[in-house]
GROMACS .gro file of C-alpha atoms in nm:
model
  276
    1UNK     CA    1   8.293  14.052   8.385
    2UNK     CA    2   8.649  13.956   8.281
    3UNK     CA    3   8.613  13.603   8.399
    4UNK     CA    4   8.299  13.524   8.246
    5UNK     CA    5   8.399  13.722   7.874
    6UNK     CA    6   8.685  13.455   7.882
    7UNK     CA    7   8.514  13.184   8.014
    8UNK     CA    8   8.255  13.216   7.739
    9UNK     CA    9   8.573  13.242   7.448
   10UNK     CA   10   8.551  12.898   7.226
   11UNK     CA   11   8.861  12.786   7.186
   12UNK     CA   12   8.994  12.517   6.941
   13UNK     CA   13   9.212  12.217   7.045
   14UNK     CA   14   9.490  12.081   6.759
   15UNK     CA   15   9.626  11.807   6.878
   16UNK     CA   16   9.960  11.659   6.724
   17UNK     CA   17  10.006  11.332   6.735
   18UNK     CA   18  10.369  11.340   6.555
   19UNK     CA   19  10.515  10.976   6.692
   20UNK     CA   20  10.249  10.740   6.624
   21UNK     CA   21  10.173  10.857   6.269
   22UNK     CA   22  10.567  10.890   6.209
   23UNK     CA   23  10.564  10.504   6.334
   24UNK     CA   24  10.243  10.466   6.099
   25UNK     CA   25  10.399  10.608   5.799
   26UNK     CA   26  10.747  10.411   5.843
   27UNK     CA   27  10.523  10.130   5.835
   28UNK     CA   28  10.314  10.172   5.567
   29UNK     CA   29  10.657  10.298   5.329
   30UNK     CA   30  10.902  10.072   5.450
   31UNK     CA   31  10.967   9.717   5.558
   32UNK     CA   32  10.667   9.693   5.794
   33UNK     CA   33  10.335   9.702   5.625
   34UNK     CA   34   9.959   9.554   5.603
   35UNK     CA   35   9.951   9.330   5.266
   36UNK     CA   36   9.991   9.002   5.308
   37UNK     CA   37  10.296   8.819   5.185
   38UNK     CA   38  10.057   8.610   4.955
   39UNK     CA   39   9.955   8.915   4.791
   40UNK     CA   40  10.269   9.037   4.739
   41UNK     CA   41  10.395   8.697   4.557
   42UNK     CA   42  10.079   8.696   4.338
   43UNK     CA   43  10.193   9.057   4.221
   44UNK     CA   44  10.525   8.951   4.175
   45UNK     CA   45  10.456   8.658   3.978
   46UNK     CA   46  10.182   8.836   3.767
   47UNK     CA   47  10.366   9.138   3.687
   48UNK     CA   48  10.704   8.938   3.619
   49UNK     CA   49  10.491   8.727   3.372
   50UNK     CA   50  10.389   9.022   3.204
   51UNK     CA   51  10.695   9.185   3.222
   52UNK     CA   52  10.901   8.903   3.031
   53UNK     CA   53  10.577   8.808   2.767
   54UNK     CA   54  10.546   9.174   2.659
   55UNK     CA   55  10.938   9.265   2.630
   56UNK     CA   56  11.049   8.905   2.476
   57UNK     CA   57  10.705   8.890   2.229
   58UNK     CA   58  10.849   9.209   2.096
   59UNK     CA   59  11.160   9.061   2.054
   60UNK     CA   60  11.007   8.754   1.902
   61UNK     CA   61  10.792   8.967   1.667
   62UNK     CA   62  11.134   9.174   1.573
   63UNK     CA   63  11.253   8.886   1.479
   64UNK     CA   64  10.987   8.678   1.268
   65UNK     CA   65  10.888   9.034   1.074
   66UNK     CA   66  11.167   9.107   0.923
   67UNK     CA   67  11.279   9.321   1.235
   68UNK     CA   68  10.963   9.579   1.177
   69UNK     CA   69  10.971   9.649   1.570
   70UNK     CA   70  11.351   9.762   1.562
   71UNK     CA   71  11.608   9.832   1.856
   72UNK     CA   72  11.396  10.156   1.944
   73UNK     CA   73  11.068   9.968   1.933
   74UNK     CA   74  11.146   9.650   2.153
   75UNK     CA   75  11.329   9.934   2.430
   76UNK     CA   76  10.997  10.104   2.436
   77UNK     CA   77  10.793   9.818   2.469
   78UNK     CA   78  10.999   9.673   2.805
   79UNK     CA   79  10.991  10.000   2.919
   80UNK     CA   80  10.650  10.097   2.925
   81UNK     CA   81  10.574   9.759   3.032
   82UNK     CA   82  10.764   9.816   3.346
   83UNK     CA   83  10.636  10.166   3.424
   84UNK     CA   84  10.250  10.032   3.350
   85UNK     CA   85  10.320   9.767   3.606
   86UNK     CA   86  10.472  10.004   3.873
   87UNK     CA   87  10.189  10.223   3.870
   88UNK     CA   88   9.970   9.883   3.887
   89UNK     CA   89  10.101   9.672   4.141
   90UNK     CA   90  10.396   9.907   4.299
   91UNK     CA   91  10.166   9.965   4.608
   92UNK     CA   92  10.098   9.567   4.648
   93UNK     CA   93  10.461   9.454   4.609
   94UNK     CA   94  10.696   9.734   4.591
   95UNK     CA   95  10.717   9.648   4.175
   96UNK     CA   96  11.059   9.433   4.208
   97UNK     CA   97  11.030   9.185   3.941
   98UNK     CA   98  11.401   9.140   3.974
   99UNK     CA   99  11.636   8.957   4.229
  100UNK     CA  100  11.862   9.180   4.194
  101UNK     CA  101  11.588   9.484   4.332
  102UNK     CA  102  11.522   9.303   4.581
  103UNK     CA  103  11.868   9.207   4.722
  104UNK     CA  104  11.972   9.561   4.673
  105UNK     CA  105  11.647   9.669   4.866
  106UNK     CA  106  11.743   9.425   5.188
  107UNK     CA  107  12.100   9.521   5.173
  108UNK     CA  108  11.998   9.849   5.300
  109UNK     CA  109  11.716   9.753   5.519
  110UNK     CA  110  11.491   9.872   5.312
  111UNK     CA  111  11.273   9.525   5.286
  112UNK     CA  112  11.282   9.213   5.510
  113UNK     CA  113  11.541   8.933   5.464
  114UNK     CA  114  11.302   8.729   5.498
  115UNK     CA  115  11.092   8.774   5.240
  116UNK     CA  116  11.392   8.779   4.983
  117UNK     CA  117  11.370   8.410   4.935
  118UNK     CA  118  10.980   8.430   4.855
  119UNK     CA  119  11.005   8.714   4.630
  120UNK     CA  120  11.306   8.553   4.437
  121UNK     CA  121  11.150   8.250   4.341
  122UNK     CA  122  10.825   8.450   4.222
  123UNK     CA  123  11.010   8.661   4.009
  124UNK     CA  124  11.153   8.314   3.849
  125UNK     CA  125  10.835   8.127   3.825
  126UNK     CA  126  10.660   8.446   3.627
  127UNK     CA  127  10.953   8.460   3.417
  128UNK     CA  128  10.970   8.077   3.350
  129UNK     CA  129  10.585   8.075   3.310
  130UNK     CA  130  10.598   8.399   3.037
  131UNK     CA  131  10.865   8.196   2.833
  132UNK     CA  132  10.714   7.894   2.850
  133UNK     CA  133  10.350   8.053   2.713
  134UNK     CA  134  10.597   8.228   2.437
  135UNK     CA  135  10.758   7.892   2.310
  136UNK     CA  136  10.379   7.777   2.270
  137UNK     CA  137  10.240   8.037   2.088
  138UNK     CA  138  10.520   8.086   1.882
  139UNK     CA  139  10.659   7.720   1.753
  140UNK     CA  140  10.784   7.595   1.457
  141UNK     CA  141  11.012   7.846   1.282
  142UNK     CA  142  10.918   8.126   1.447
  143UNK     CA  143  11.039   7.945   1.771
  144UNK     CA  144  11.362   8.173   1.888
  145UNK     CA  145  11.598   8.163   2.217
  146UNK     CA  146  11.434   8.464   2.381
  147UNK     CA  147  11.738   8.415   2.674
  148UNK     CA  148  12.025   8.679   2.684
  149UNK     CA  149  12.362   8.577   2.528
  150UNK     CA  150  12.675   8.803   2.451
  151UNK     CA  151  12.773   8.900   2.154
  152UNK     CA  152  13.088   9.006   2.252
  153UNK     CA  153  13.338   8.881   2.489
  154UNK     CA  154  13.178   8.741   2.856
  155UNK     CA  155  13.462   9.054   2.982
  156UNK     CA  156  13.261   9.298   2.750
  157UNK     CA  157  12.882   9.120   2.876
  158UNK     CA  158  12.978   9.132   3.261
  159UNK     CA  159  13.102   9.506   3.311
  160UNK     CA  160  12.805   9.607   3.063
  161UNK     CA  161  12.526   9.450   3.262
  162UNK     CA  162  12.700   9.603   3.527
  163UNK     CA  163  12.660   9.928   3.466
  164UNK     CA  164  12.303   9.881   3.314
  165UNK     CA  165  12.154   9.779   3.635
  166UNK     CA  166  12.404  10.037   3.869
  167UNK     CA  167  12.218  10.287   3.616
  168UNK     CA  168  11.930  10.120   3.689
  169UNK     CA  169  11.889  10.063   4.053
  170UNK     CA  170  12.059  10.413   4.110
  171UNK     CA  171  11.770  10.558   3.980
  172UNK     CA  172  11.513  10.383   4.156
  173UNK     CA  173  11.675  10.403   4.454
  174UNK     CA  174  11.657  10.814   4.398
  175UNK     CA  175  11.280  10.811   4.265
  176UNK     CA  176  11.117  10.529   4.505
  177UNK     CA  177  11.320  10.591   4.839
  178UNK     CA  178  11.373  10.949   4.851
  179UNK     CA  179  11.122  11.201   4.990
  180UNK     CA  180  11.250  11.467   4.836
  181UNK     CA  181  11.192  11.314   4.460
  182UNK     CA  182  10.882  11.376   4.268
  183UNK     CA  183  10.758  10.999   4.349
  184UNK     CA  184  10.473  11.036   4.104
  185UNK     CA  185  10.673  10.995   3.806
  186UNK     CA  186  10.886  10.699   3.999
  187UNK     CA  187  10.732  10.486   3.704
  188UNK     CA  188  10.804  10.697   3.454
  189UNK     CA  189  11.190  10.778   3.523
  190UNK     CA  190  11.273  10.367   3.604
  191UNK     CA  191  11.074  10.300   3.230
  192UNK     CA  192  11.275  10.574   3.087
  193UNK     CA  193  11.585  10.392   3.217
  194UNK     CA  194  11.500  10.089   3.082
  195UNK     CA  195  11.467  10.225   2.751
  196UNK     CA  196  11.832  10.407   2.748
  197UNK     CA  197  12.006  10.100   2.870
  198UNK     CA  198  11.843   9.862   2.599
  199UNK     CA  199  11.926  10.091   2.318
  200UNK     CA  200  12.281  10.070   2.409
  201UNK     CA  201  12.366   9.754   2.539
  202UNK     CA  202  12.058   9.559   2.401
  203UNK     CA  203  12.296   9.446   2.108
  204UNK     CA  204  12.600   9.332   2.260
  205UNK     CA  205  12.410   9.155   2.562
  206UNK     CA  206  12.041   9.165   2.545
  207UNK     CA  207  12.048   9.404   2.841
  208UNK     CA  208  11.865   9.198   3.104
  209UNK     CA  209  11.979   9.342   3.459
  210UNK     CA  210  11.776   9.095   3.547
  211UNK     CA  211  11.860   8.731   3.678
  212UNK     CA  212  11.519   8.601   3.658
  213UNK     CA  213  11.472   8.744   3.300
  214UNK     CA  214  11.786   8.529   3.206
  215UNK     CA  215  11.675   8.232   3.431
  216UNK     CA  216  11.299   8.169   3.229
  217UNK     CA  217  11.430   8.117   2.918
  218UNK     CA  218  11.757   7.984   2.994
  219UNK     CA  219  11.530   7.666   3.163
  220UNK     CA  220  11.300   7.653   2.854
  221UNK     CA  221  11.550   7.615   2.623
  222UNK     CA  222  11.786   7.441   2.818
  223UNK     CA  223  12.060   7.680   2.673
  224UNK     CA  224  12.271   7.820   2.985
  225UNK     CA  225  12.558   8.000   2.790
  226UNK     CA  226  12.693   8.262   2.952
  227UNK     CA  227  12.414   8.263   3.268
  228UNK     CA  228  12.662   8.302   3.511
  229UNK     CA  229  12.682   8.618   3.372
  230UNK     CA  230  12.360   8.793   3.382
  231UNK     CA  231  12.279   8.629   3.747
  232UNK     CA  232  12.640   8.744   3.876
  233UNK     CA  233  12.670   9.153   3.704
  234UNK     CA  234  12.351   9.243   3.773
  235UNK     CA  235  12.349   9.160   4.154
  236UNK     CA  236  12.668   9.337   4.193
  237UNK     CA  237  12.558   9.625   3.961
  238UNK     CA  238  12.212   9.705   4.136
  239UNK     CA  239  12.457   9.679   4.484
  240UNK     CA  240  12.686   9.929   4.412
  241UNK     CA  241  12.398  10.148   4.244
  242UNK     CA  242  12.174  10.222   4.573
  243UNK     CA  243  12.483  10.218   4.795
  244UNK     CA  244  12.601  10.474   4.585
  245UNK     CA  245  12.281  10.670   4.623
  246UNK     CA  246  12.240  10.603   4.992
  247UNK     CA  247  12.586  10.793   5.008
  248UNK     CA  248  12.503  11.071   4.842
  249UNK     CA  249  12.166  11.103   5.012
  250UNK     CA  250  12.141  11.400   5.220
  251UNK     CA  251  12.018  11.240   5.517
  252UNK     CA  252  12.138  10.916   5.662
  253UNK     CA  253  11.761  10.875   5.827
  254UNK     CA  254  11.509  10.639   5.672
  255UNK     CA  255  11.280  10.782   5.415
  256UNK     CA  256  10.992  10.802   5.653
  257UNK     CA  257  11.206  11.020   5.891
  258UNK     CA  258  11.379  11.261   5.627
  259UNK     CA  259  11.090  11.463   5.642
  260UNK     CA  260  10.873  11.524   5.978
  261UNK     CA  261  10.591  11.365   5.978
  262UNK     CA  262  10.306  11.610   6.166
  263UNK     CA  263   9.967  11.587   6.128
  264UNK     CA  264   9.650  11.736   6.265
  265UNK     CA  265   9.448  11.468   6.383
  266UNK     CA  266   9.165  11.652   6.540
  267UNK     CA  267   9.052  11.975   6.587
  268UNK     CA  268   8.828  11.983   6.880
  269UNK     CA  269   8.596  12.295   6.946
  270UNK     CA  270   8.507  12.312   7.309
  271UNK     CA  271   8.323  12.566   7.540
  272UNK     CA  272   8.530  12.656   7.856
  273UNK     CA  273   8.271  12.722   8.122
  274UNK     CA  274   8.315  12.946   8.424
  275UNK     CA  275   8.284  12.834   8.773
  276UNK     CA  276   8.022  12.983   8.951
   0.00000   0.00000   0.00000
């Protein structure tokens, strides 16, 4: 009686198949992953392009209008038009629209070497693409440099942009590559950024942390003052910034190992039968 009231007991299977999906999840997270590179370029290109023809028409538009858009107004509109685009194409591309992202990204293994090239000169065709669409629609008088210049001393410009983009890439470092932020409202804390850092140094450098923002118009207008600049300080800046992070991460571990990664993948209900 004992052996057949177990043998007749349904008992249920959970099977844990922790190293392939931690494997899976590194890959789908980090460097190695199923979009094609195409893809990725496309979204880089299109969401540079939008990037630099929403933020520079507002400057544009600030400027032709009697500045009715204002300091706040132009801050807000590059920074929503970043966070929009994260939450569009983030999970095609990764949302770099900057060299400087995506140096700072490969410096720490966090995106292929490889690729760096590719992505670089996509960032700087959307950007030269945006201005050039810019300096057709708006020609004639209301044609204006929409490159970054600054006002101050290049001393002042370069430690500046500096610390705009350590500010910067610190926090997307912290929102996009740690589990333990709230990576939901990644697009909303790297827009908010944006927005602080052009209020402040928007005046005295145009606040590009963003070589490829400065290289689009710079080539339409053929007006390369200061470039060395805003290609050199924001490299360095974004650099330091998720090095800095990285060392004051708790965990040395790549993000797809800081938290185990454990998953049922099957519960299977079975009938153990008795042996007559």
């Amino acid at each position: 009686m004992t052996d057949n009231s177990e043998s007749n007991e349904i008992h249920h299977e959970v099977v844990l198949d922790v190293n392939s999906h931690a494997s899976q999840n590194c890959e789908e997270s980090g460097i190695k992953d199923s979009v094609p590179l195409l893809k990725k370029l496309v979204a880089e290109v299109v969401g540079t392009y939008m990037m630099i023809f929403a933020g520079c028409a507002a400057v544009i538009v600030n400027l032709n209008n009697d500045h009715v858009v204002t300091l706040p107004g132009i801050a807000f509109a590059w920074g929503f038009t970043v966070m929009v685009l994260i939450y569009s194409v983030g999970h095609i591309s990764g949302a770099h629209f900057n060299p400087a992202v995506t140096i700072a990204f490969a410096s720490t293994r966090r995106f292929p070497f490889k690729q760096v090239p590719t992505y670089m000169i996509a960032q700087v065709l959307g950007s030269t693409l945006a201005s050039g669409s810019l300096r057709l629609i708006f020609n004639g008088e209301d044609d204006h440099f929409i490159g970054t210049l600054p006002a101050g001393s290049n001393l002042q410009a370069f430690v500046i942009e500096f610390i705009c983009t350590f500010f910067l890439m610190f926090v997307i470092t912290a929102v996009a590559t740690d589990n333990r932020a709230i990576g939901e409202l990644a697009g909303l804390a790297i827009g908010s950024t944006i927005i602080i850092d052009i209020l402040f140094a928007g005046p005295m450098t145009g606040a590009s942390m963003n070589p490829a923002r400065s290289l689009g118009p710079a080539f339409l207008y053929d007006n390369y003052t200061g470039l060395w600049i805003y290609l050199i300080a924001p490299i360095l800046g974004a650099l330091v910034g998720t090095w800095t992070y990285n060392f004051i991460r708790h965990t040395n571990k790549p993000t797809c190992d800081e938290l185990p990664k454990i998953e049922l993948t099957k519960i299977v209900p079975f009938l153990r039968r008795s042996r007559s």
